[in-house]
Amino acid sequence: MSENPPQKFDGATNPDSPSPGGAGGAAVGTATAPAAGESALAKIGHALTLAGRGLVRLAARFQKAWSLRWRTSLQFRTVITTLLIAAVAVVGVGGYLAGQISNGLFKERLIQAQQESTRGATQVQESFSNASLSDQPRVSTYVRDTLKLLEVGGAEDNRKYLMVKIPGQSSKLAVSSSDSGGVTAAIVPDELRKAVQSDPNGQFWQSIALPTGSSGIHPAVVVGSQVELLNTHYELYMIYDLNSAQLTLNYIQSVLWLAGGILLILIGVIVWYVTRTVVNPVSQAAAVSEKLAAGELEERMEVKGEDEMARLATSFNKMATSLQDQITALGTLSEMQQRFVSDVSHELRTPLTTVRMAAEVLFDAREDFDPINKRSSELLFHQVERFELLLADLLEISRFDAGAADLDVESLDIFSVIHSVIDGATPVAEANSTTLSVVTRLRNHKCVLEMDSRRIGRILRNLVLNAVEHSEGKPVKIFVSADDKAVAVAVRDYGIGMSPSSLEHVFFRFWRADAARARTTGGSGLGLSIAMEDAKLHDGWLEAWGVPGEGSCFRLTLPRRRGDVLDHSPVPLPPDGGQAGSYTSLSTGPVLTHTGAMGVVGALGKLKGTAVLESGSSTEKKPGGNNANNHEGSGPGKAEL
């Protein structure tokens, strides 16, 4: 038991006196349980392990739910933060008040004990000084009767006494000890006894733990001083039980903590109500904004009252109405433009057919004309032909806009389409001194998938002719690969390439990277837009990559069966690695790609993974761009596969 050191009264109680301390004991014993079998211990261990894992999972779920709630709810964060701050304040103030009350009660009882003990010790000493005793029994009786008055003279009758002879004295009339019952010298700390023995005129006190009953203890203060009887010096101790003060303090502390808990609940309710009043309109605004973004333009916020939140809701509704009007106007304008393009395209077909027939007659008879008329007939024929291509593109775009485009799906070999495209592009490639080649590791150069061959052919024809025009005489390679889920065709050139800014517009209608470039293959500027729409009809991706001076690459990825959802591409972008790690790619699909079931050789080198020959591997997609112009065309000729 650790106790406070004894302290001496110097005429007045020290205001900084320590509070009473105490200690208790506990009985310690051992018991031997019956030995259990190893199987029972194993079962218990297994059960404890399962319980521990369950607690860990429960804690993880709680932490996840708490973290999600903390991130997504402003009201939750505000309430929890306010409660934490309020709790710290309540604990701090409550602890301070409890400490002050405890010190006040102790000081009050200590001053009272000092005054009573001083009075009692003075009375005892006066009585002892007037005593005239000649035998030991009468001394014992006199001491007991005199000290008995101390037991009932204290406040609330809770004072006990103990008188012990100071060791080293041999008077025959001395009394070894006298107490009020249940009090022994063992409860008096040795430090206090030494202090009392060393100073016959001083008065000392010390807080102790007073044993009560079999195992209970009460806080107490023991005050000691010396008295003399018949030339024999004694230690006189008066013990004051402070349990009543401790009960009062416990009651006050319980009231304080109960009041603090109720205060925290009230603060939480108030904060929740206030934040709910403020956050609800914000949450409603967020929900309405999401609905507006989803196209539900009729959604509006509810306006209540005339405060700041009401003004916010009113302003938000005005903004939503203005936005709806503008979107409606733009939609009407777009619909009018689409209808105009469709109507004009249809109306132009009849006169254009007549003009084309006349141009063909003049073109066939051009040998009979003089040089000027001959050249004019040739120009007329070629321009009418280009006009027909533009008109066909406009009609196709109008079908996409109207949602009238459909697929004629059949199971075909992708290489048959590639052969046809190469045959048509060979004359243009020869005119540009460009060689066309196919790079693949597919066995027997065969890969069947469900597709609309007309639309896929149009996509590949447009990509190949774009690559040829911008290859600047360098080779153009067509990379083909497939796995069980997807087929990919990448058209790679090594010509002028694409700038990062061009990537943002490469699939826009009528967009050209350089309007001043000579167009040797014709084209309407709608080729890549139509190709993108064709790819979407197949639930496929059309992606682009490019770096100025390093060339460009288009990659078409298609599902092998209708209804399948793509999540990778069997060909990397670009397939030969490229040098465009710092540029972004324009993509309609996920960033991650896989080489899938087969790889590509040639300029690509060797990639692991074929469904037939090797296991699959994955490659991260390189960022990049696209070729400059959108073209679509055809022509005779043949390239070696």
XYZ file of C-alpha atoms in Angstrom:
641
model
C 0.000 0.000 0.000
C 1.394 3.351 -0.989
C 0.474 6.207 1.336
C 1.091 9.937 1.534
C 4.032 10.986 3.698
C 3.150 12.392 7.141
C 2.641 16.129 7.340
C 2.839 18.462 10.312
C 0.204 20.982 11.297
C 1.760 24.451 11.522
C -1.022 26.344 13.154
C -3.280 26.077 10.070
C -4.086 23.414 7.586
C -1.972 23.467 4.435
C -4.379 24.411 1.577
C -2.391 22.242 -0.807
C -2.753 19.101 1.276
C -3.120 15.917 -0.779
C -6.389 14.070 -0.966
C -6.783 10.830 0.931
C -5.344 7.759 -0.600
C -6.127 4.182 -0.080
C -5.310 0.709 -1.055
C -7.014 -2.580 -0.896
C -6.047 -6.147 -0.911
C -7.356 -9.135 -2.741
C -7.211 -12.711 -1.723
C -5.092 -14.788 -4.011
C -5.609 -18.468 -4.355
C -4.968 -21.268 -6.813
C -7.212 -23.975 -8.100
C -6.373 -26.959 -10.180
C -8.854 -27.852 -12.919
C -9.281 -31.418 -14.048
C -7.025 -32.264 -16.934
C -8.848 -32.181 -20.276
C -8.112 -34.318 -23.283
C -6.130 -33.037 -26.229
C -9.172 -33.275 -28.499
C -11.219 -31.033 -26.195
C -8.400 -28.501 -26.090
C -8.140 -28.613 -29.862
C -11.877 -27.988 -30.207
C -11.695 -25.079 -27.812
C -8.728 -23.635 -29.703
C -10.529 -24.050 -33.017
C -13.649 -22.377 -31.615
C -11.568 -19.484 -30.294
C -9.864 -19.148 -33.662
C -13.201 -19.035 -35.480
C -14.530 -16.512 -32.983
C -11.433 -14.364 -33.463
C -11.781 -14.472 -37.227
C -15.460 -13.568 -36.928
C -14.597 -10.591 -34.758
C -11.919 -9.498 -37.237
C -14.367 -9.734 -40.150
C -17.006 -7.870 -38.152
C -14.498 -5.162 -37.292
C -13.424 -4.913 -40.941
C -17.040 -4.570 -42.105
C -17.712 -1.969 -39.440
C -14.597 -0.028 -40.409
C -15.568 -0.182 -44.081
C -19.117 0.985 -43.377
C -17.838 3.734 -41.084
C -15.278 4.879 -43.677
C -17.891 4.909 -46.447
C -20.304 6.864 -44.274
C -17.559 9.304 -43.282
C -16.594 9.961 -46.903
C -20.097 10.281 -48.309
C -22.061 12.114 -45.586
C -21.338 15.706 -44.633
C -23.956 15.528 -41.877
C -22.345 12.420 -40.378
C -18.895 14.056 -40.341
C -20.273 17.232 -38.771
C -22.182 15.407 -36.010
C -19.290 13.062 -35.144
C -16.718 15.891 -35.129
C -18.940 18.073 -32.932
C -19.595 15.202 -30.514
C -15.873 14.440 -30.235
C -15.039 18.076 -29.493
C -17.943 18.339 -27.034
C -16.892 15.081 -25.358
C -13.353 16.388 -24.848
C -14.768 19.602 -23.401
C -17.209 17.762 -21.093
C -14.514 15.374 -19.854
C -12.096 18.231 -19.257
C -14.597 20.431 -17.438
C -16.089 17.488 -15.525
C -12.681 16.269 -14.427
C -11.670 19.753 -13.319
C -14.892 20.249 -11.346
C -14.635 16.806 -9.761
C -11.054 17.526 -8.723
C -11.944 20.892 -7.238
C -14.900 19.448 -5.326
C -12.775 16.557 -4.061
C -10.034 18.906 -2.860
C -12.602 21.189 -1.255
C -14.264 18.374 0.648
C -10.947 16.977 1.804
C -9.631 20.343 2.940
C -12.815 20.981 4.866
C -12.625 17.615 6.653
C -8.893 18.052 7.257
C -9.364 21.447 8.903
C -12.163 20.003 11.017
C -9.978 17.027 11.992
C -7.109 19.346 12.905
C -9.256 21.477 15.143
C -10.921 18.501 16.833
C -7.670 16.618 17.328
C -5.976 19.689 18.785
C -8.842 20.168 21.185
C -8.954 16.486 22.082
C -5.189 16.182 22.613
C -5.212 19.292 24.847
C -8.044 17.896 26.968
C -6.328 14.540 27.310
C -3.028 16.137 28.300
C -4.718 18.360 30.906
C -6.490 15.350 32.346
C -3.262 13.325 32.389
C -1.386 16.195 34.061
C -3.887 16.327 36.949
C -3.939 12.578 37.461
C -2.628 11.082 40.729
C -2.457 7.332 40.388
C -0.461 4.735 42.290
C -1.158 1.338 40.738
C -1.219 -0.015 37.244
C -4.912 -1.189 37.113
C -6.150 2.227 38.121
C -3.888 3.776 35.432
C -5.355 1.538 32.753
C -8.901 2.325 33.855
C -8.199 6.030 33.995
C -6.611 6.073 30.532
C -9.504 4.104 29.048
C -12.121 6.395 30.602
C -10.294 9.529 29.551
C -9.738 8.433 25.976
C -13.332 7.187 25.699
C -14.393 10.802 25.515
C -12.413 11.219 22.261
C -14.461 8.568 20.452
C -17.761 10.438 20.872
C -16.388 13.912 20.678
C -15.719 13.916 16.925
C -17.999 15.146 14.161
C -20.658 12.609 13.231
C -19.211 10.265 15.921
C -16.795 8.822 13.329
C -13.561 9.408 15.234
C -11.472 6.595 16.638
C -8.409 6.785 18.845
C -5.236 4.862 19.544
C -2.627 5.533 22.240
C 0.677 3.665 22.115
C 3.608 3.930 24.479
C 6.743 5.240 22.860
C 9.353 2.447 22.906
C 12.342 2.685 25.287
C 10.489 3.630 28.492
C 10.367 1.351 31.561
C 7.871 2.939 33.961
C 5.932 0.381 35.983
C 2.744 2.418 35.772
C 2.922 2.725 31.929
C 0.137 1.433 29.687
C 1.361 -0.306 26.580
C -1.588 0.713 24.377
C -5.232 1.668 24.411
C -7.682 1.920 21.518
C -11.344 2.406 20.736
C -11.767 -1.114 19.388
C -10.811 -2.506 16.014
C -7.897 -0.081 15.728
C -4.330 -1.300 16.012
C -0.930 0.228 15.548
C -0.656 -1.614 12.238
C -2.892 0.910 10.489
C -0.637 3.812 11.446
C 2.123 4.319 8.856
C 5.676 3.977 10.143
C 6.581 7.380 8.714
C 3.879 9.038 10.811
C 4.945 7.218 13.975
C 8.566 8.280 13.514
C 7.489 11.879 12.985
C 5.352 11.860 16.165
C 8.083 10.184 18.218
C 10.685 12.696 17.084
C 8.694 15.863 17.960
C 6.946 15.967 21.377
C 5.248 19.293 20.632
C 4.230 18.752 17.015
C 1.018 17.534 15.498
C 1.159 15.447 12.308
C -1.385 13.953 9.912
C -1.435 11.467 7.070
C -4.155 10.016 4.836
C -4.589 6.246 5.081
C -6.857 3.417 3.951
C -8.881 2.376 6.978
C -9.888 -1.330 6.962
C -13.585 -1.932 7.632
C -15.202 -5.313 7.931
C -13.655 -8.326 6.264
C -12.392 -6.765 3.032
C -13.639 -3.201 2.785
C -11.623 -0.030 3.238
C -12.569 3.584 3.789
C -10.523 6.697 3.125
C -9.376 8.217 6.415
C -7.029 10.748 7.997
C -4.946 9.919 11.078
C -3.682 12.795 13.241
C -0.931 12.109 15.779
C 0.795 13.921 18.635
C 2.538 13.119 21.944
C 0.961 13.116 25.420
C 2.563 12.454 28.829
C 1.141 10.513 31.767
C 3.075 9.889 34.972
C 6.385 10.725 33.299
C 5.684 8.302 30.464
C 5.373 9.572 26.869
C 2.722 8.150 24.569
C 1.757 8.478 20.899
C -1.863 9.610 20.684
C -3.563 9.086 17.298
C -7.067 10.126 16.296
C -8.441 8.474 13.154
C -11.188 10.241 11.175
C -13.230 8.111 8.756
C -13.887 10.119 5.557
C -16.276 7.622 3.982
C -19.244 9.991 4.266
C -17.275 12.634 2.362
C -16.268 9.995 -0.190
C -19.910 8.992 -0.685
C -20.832 12.636 -1.189
C -18.010 13.011 -3.696
C -19.070 9.859 -5.565
C -22.620 11.147 -5.761
C -21.474 14.519 -7.067
C -19.211 12.848 -9.650
C -22.000 10.543 -10.833
C -24.289 13.552 -11.200
C -21.594 15.390 -13.142
C -20.982 12.483 -15.544
C -24.705 11.878 -15.984
C -25.207 15.549 -16.730
C -22.264 15.416 -19.155
C -23.758 12.401 -20.958
C -27.159 14.076 -21.215
C -25.441 17.236 -22.453
C -23.604 15.257 -25.142
C -26.869 13.663 -26.277
C -28.545 17.062 -26.429
C -25.606 18.516 -28.360
C -25.724 15.575 -30.792
C -29.463 15.989 -31.351
C -29.134 19.744 -31.824
C -26.212 19.393 -34.242
C -27.997 16.634 -36.153
C -31.128 18.762 -36.493
C -29.222 21.897 -37.519
C -26.999 20.090 -40.026
C -29.991 18.188 -41.386
C -31.759 21.500 -41.959
C -28.728 22.795 -43.869
C -27.568 19.607 -45.587
C -30.974 18.368 -46.783
C -31.360 21.127 -49.405
C -27.796 20.479 -50.557
C -28.506 16.733 -50.828
C -31.705 17.485 -52.701
C -29.784 19.782 -55.049
C -27.228 17.004 -55.670
C -29.997 14.473 -56.389
C -31.799 16.844 -58.739
C -28.496 17.654 -60.481
C -27.856 13.949 -61.080
C -31.341 13.547 -62.566
C -30.804 16.594 -64.787
C -27.486 15.124 -65.944
C -29.336 11.866 -66.730
C -31.745 13.755 -68.994
C -34.692 14.245 -66.632
C -34.949 17.953 -67.404
C -38.301 18.392 -65.644
C -36.823 17.796 -62.171
C -36.872 20.768 -59.773
C -36.018 21.449 -56.132
C -38.740 22.005 -53.548
C -38.827 25.586 -52.256
C -39.768 26.118 -48.588
C -39.740 29.437 -46.769
C -37.799 32.561 -47.637
C -34.380 31.905 -46.089
C -31.014 31.287 -47.737
C -31.881 27.667 -48.552
C -35.106 28.780 -50.204
C -33.202 31.324 -52.290
C -30.715 28.616 -53.235
C -33.550 26.323 -54.362
C -35.191 29.146 -56.332
C -31.921 30.036 -58.085
C -31.240 26.381 -58.808
C -34.695 25.926 -60.351
C -34.197 29.012 -62.516
C -30.866 27.624 -63.687
C -32.464 24.237 -64.438
C -35.252 25.917 -66.412
C -32.755 27.956 -68.424
C -30.674 24.839 -69.045
C -33.752 22.914 -70.160
C -34.750 25.674 -72.570
C -31.269 25.792 -74.092
C -31.021 22.012 -74.401
C -34.460 21.878 -75.976
C -33.489 24.609 -78.411
C -30.240 22.843 -79.291
C -32.082 19.548 -79.703
C -34.616 21.173 -81.990
C -31.843 22.793 -84.004
C -29.937 19.507 -84.248
C -33.083 17.697 -85.356
C -33.727 20.354 -87.977
C -30.155 20.071 -89.228
C -30.368 16.294 -89.414
C -33.685 16.491 -91.235
C -32.240 19.083 -93.586
C -29.231 16.910 -94.396
C -31.443 13.892 -94.937
C -33.942 15.772 -97.097
C -31.262 17.489 -99.151
C -29.387 14.217 -99.623
C -32.508 12.460 -100.875
C -33.531 15.356 -103.059
C -30.094 15.575 -104.667
C -30.032 11.939 -105.720
C -32.371 12.376 -108.674
C -30.712 15.424 -110.286
C -27.286 13.979 -109.494
C -28.167 10.767 -111.310
C -29.112 12.780 -114.371
C -25.907 14.807 -114.177
C -23.840 11.640 -113.738
C -25.404 10.049 -116.827
C -24.644 13.160 -118.866
C -21.081 13.257 -117.475
C -20.561 9.605 -118.443
C -21.729 10.305 -122.013
C -19.332 13.225 -122.289
C -16.517 11.234 -120.660
C -16.967 8.337 -123.088
C -16.894 10.702 -126.064
C -13.957 12.794 -124.824
C -11.600 11.511 -127.563
C -13.611 13.397 -130.151
C -13.273 16.696 -128.273
C -10.579 19.318 -128.532
C -8.087 19.300 -125.626
C -9.924 21.924 -123.564
C -13.309 20.179 -123.795
C -11.658 16.821 -123.235
C -10.103 18.004 -119.985
C -13.401 19.567 -118.923
C -15.293 16.313 -119.450
C -12.730 14.419 -117.368
C -12.970 16.927 -114.526
C -16.740 16.826 -114.657
C -16.819 13.038 -114.501
C -14.431 12.794 -111.523
C -16.099 15.572 -109.538
C -19.540 14.062 -110.069
C -18.122 10.781 -108.819
C -16.803 12.495 -105.688
C -20.141 14.231 -105.267
C -21.865 10.852 -105.294
C -19.503 9.572 -102.584
C -20.197 12.616 -100.414
C -23.925 12.191 -100.905
C -23.699 8.514 -99.957
C -21.807 9.443 -96.774
C -24.386 12.070 -95.870
C -27.197 9.576 -96.334
C -25.368 7.052 -94.129
C -24.828 9.675 -91.411
C -28.506 10.615 -91.553
C -29.433 6.955 -91.018
C -27.180 6.797 -87.954
C -28.701 10.000 -86.576
C -32.199 8.685 -87.129
C -31.350 5.334 -85.475
C -32.325 3.508 -88.658
C -28.981 1.776 -89.228
C -29.042 -1.989 -88.771
C -26.690 -4.940 -89.206
C -26.770 -7.796 -91.672
C -24.852 -10.245 -89.479
C -23.342 -13.477 -90.761
C -20.412 -15.683 -89.804
C -17.461 -14.849 -92.083
C -13.692 -15.029 -92.114
C -12.145 -11.635 -91.286
C -9.275 -12.408 -93.683
C -11.680 -12.494 -96.637
C -12.638 -8.910 -95.828
C -8.980 -7.933 -95.386
C -8.137 -9.500 -98.802
C -10.894 -7.483 -100.426
C -9.743 -4.261 -98.777
C -6.122 -4.817 -99.819
C -7.181 -5.575 -103.395
C -9.039 -2.262 -103.549
C -6.250 -0.233 -101.885
C -3.324 -1.633 -103.887
C -3.520 0.923 -106.769
C -3.492 3.792 -104.293
C -0.580 2.181 -102.404
C 1.386 1.766 -105.646
C 0.733 5.385 -106.530
C 2.178 6.399 -103.152
C 5.107 3.928 -103.368
C 3.755 2.146 -100.273
C 3.742 -1.571 -99.575
C 0.858 -3.266 -97.763
C 1.434 -6.342 -95.603
C -0.443 -8.420 -93.041
C 1.232 -9.480 -89.791
C -0.431 -12.351 -87.912
C 0.157 -15.650 -86.152
C -3.317 -17.020 -86.652
C -3.128 -20.570 -87.940
C -4.043 -20.911 -91.639
C -4.795 -17.164 -91.748
C -8.387 -17.835 -90.791
C -10.607 -16.278 -88.131
C -14.417 -16.530 -88.253
C -16.663 -14.106 -86.375
C -20.219 -12.787 -86.569
C -20.220 -9.464 -88.434
C -21.705 -7.303 -91.165
C -19.041 -7.711 -93.852
C -20.129 -4.555 -95.730
C -19.693 -2.320 -92.700
C -16.464 -3.999 -91.476
C -15.039 -3.741 -94.976
C -15.921 -0.049 -95.052
C -14.143 0.494 -91.707
C -10.964 -1.296 -92.798
C -10.976 0.332 -96.242
C -11.158 3.753 -94.650
C -8.340 2.936 -92.200
C -6.051 1.462 -94.852
C -6.547 4.360 -97.289
C -5.904 6.862 -94.488
C -2.697 5.030 -93.582
C -1.555 4.890 -97.216
C -2.128 8.607 -97.797
C -0.180 9.572 -94.667
C 2.555 6.926 -94.859
C 4.855 9.156 -96.995
C 6.001 6.120 -98.958
C 6.745 3.994 -95.895
C 5.211 0.537 -95.360
C 1.713 0.062 -93.964
C 1.160 -3.025 -91.829
C -2.110 -4.676 -90.867
C -1.835 -6.589 -87.569
C -4.450 -9.272 -86.944
C -4.941 -11.295 -83.771
C -7.802 -13.016 -81.946
C -8.766 -15.085 -78.937
C -11.898 -16.873 -77.810
C -13.729 -13.593 -77.097
C -12.448 -10.916 -79.436
C -10.848 -10.186 -82.819
C -8.627 -7.152 -83.393
C -7.256 -5.554 -86.563
C -4.694 -2.753 -86.207
C -3.591 -0.652 -89.204
C -0.156 0.870 -88.583
C 1.682 3.435 -90.691
C 5.024 5.138 -90.069
C 4.355 8.464 -91.720
C 3.525 11.942 -90.456
C 1.651 10.741 -87.359
C -0.782 12.727 -85.223
C -0.376 15.518 -82.674
C -2.026 15.219 -79.235
C -4.454 18.032 -80.059
C -5.606 16.169 -83.171
C -6.563 13.132 -81.094
C -9.460 15.030 -79.556
C -11.082 15.634 -82.982
C -10.065 12.650 -85.047
C -13.558 11.111 -85.117
C -15.398 14.404 -85.592
C -17.440 14.891 -88.742
C -15.794 16.833 -91.594
C -12.621 17.235 -89.540
C -9.224 17.147 -91.238
C -5.846 17.481 -89.524
C -4.497 19.696 -92.325
C -7.072 21.167 -94.673
C -4.305 22.317 -97.002
C -2.977 18.827 -97.732
C -3.514 17.462 -101.229
C -6.217 14.777 -101.209
C -5.101 12.156 -103.674
C -7.750 9.661 -102.638
C -10.725 12.028 -102.411
C -12.924 11.567 -99.366
C -15.649 13.514 -97.613
C -14.162 13.905 -94.144
C -16.884 11.612 -92.801
C -15.055 8.314 -93.127
C -13.843 7.930 -89.532
C -17.158 9.168 -88.137
C -18.979 6.509 -90.129
C -16.357 3.925 -89.114
C -16.904 4.746 -85.437
C -20.676 4.323 -85.821
C -20.176 1.009 -87.631
C -17.914 -0.219 -84.818
C -20.507 0.766 -82.199
C -23.198 -1.126 -84.094
C -21.040 -4.240 -83.660
C -20.526 -3.460 -79.922
C -16.859 -3.007 -80.775
C -14.155 -0.417 -80.209
C -12.387 1.863 -82.657
C -9.284 3.362 -81.074
C -6.463 5.554 -82.291
C -2.820 6.257 -81.474
C -0.280 8.552 -83.038
C 2.894 10.550 -82.482
C 4.183 13.260 -84.844
C 6.970 11.838 -87.004
C 6.450 8.268 -85.744
C 3.246 7.363 -87.520
C -0.273 6.431 -86.505
C -2.269 3.347 -85.678
C -5.984 2.524 -85.734
C -7.214 -0.523 -83.839
C -10.604 -2.139 -84.480
C -11.716 -4.655 -81.821
C -14.845 -6.780 -82.356
C -16.560 -9.476 -80.277
C -16.488 -12.889 -81.956
C -20.158 -13.479 -81.155
C -23.036 -11.047 -81.096
C -24.024 -10.053 -77.583
C -20.583 -10.584 -76.041
C -19.139 -7.668 -74.057
C -15.551 -6.673 -74.749
C -13.156 -6.206 -71.865
C -9.819 -6.430 -73.691
C -8.226 -6.357 -77.130
C -5.971 -9.123 -78.506
C -3.643 -6.531 -80.121
C -1.713 -3.861 -78.169
C -2.009 -0.220 -79.218
C 0.307 0.309 -81.036
C 1.149 -3.322 -81.810
C 4.880 -2.670 -82.259
C 5.420 -0.798 -79.022
C 5.611 2.716 -80.478
C 7.313 5.657 -78.891
C 4.305 7.484 -77.473
C 4.388 6.823 -73.777
C 3.738 10.479 -72.992
C 0.604 10.868 -75.118
C -2.960 9.850 -74.405
C -5.043 7.629 -76.652
C -8.521 8.290 -77.921
C -10.449 5.187 -77.027
C -14.020 3.969 -76.732
C -13.016 1.002 -74.596
C -11.094 0.200 -71.379
C -7.449 1.182 -71.034
C -6.200 -2.325 -70.212
C -5.682 -4.642 -73.170
C -4.536 -8.245 -73.498
C -2.692 -10.089 -76.225
C -5.253 -12.790 -75.550
C -5.088 -16.073 -77.380
C -2.415 -15.293 -79.914
C 0.455 -12.995 -80.670
C 1.883 -11.056 -83.597
C 5.274 -11.352 -85.266
C 7.095 -9.293 -87.850
C 7.686 -5.703 -86.803
C 5.915 -6.549 -83.579
C 8.494 -9.107 -82.576
C 7.207 -12.039 -80.570
C 4.308 -11.716 -78.131
C 3.455 -14.570 -75.782
C 0.094 -16.230 -75.985
C -1.888 -18.015 -78.663
C -5.012 -20.056 -78.111
C -3.591 -22.644 -80.443
C 0.103 -22.539 -79.665
C 0.898 -20.554 -76.480
C -0.603 -19.314 -73.219
C -2.141 -15.838 -72.865
C -0.380 -12.754 -71.592
C -1.359 -9.140 -71.038
C 0.061 -5.840 -72.143
C -0.861 -2.346 -71.004
C -2.203 -0.141 -73.754
C 0.119 2.560 -74.987
C -1.470 6.017 -75.151
C -1.649 7.770 -78.470
C -3.649 9.318 -81.283
C -4.893 8.845 -84.812
C -4.303 9.524 -88.474
C -5.120 12.905 -89.860
C -7.785 12.546 -92.536
C -10.965 10.524 -92.899
C -11.226 8.749 -96.239
C -13.176 6.061 -97.868
C -12.570 4.669 -101.325
C -11.980 1.639 -103.494
C -10.042 0.613 -106.557
C -8.697 -2.360 -108.491
C -5.484 -4.156 -107.762
C -4.096 -6.864 -105.476
C -1.603 -7.081 -102.616
C 0.225 -10.169 -101.453
C -0.974 -11.582 -98.113
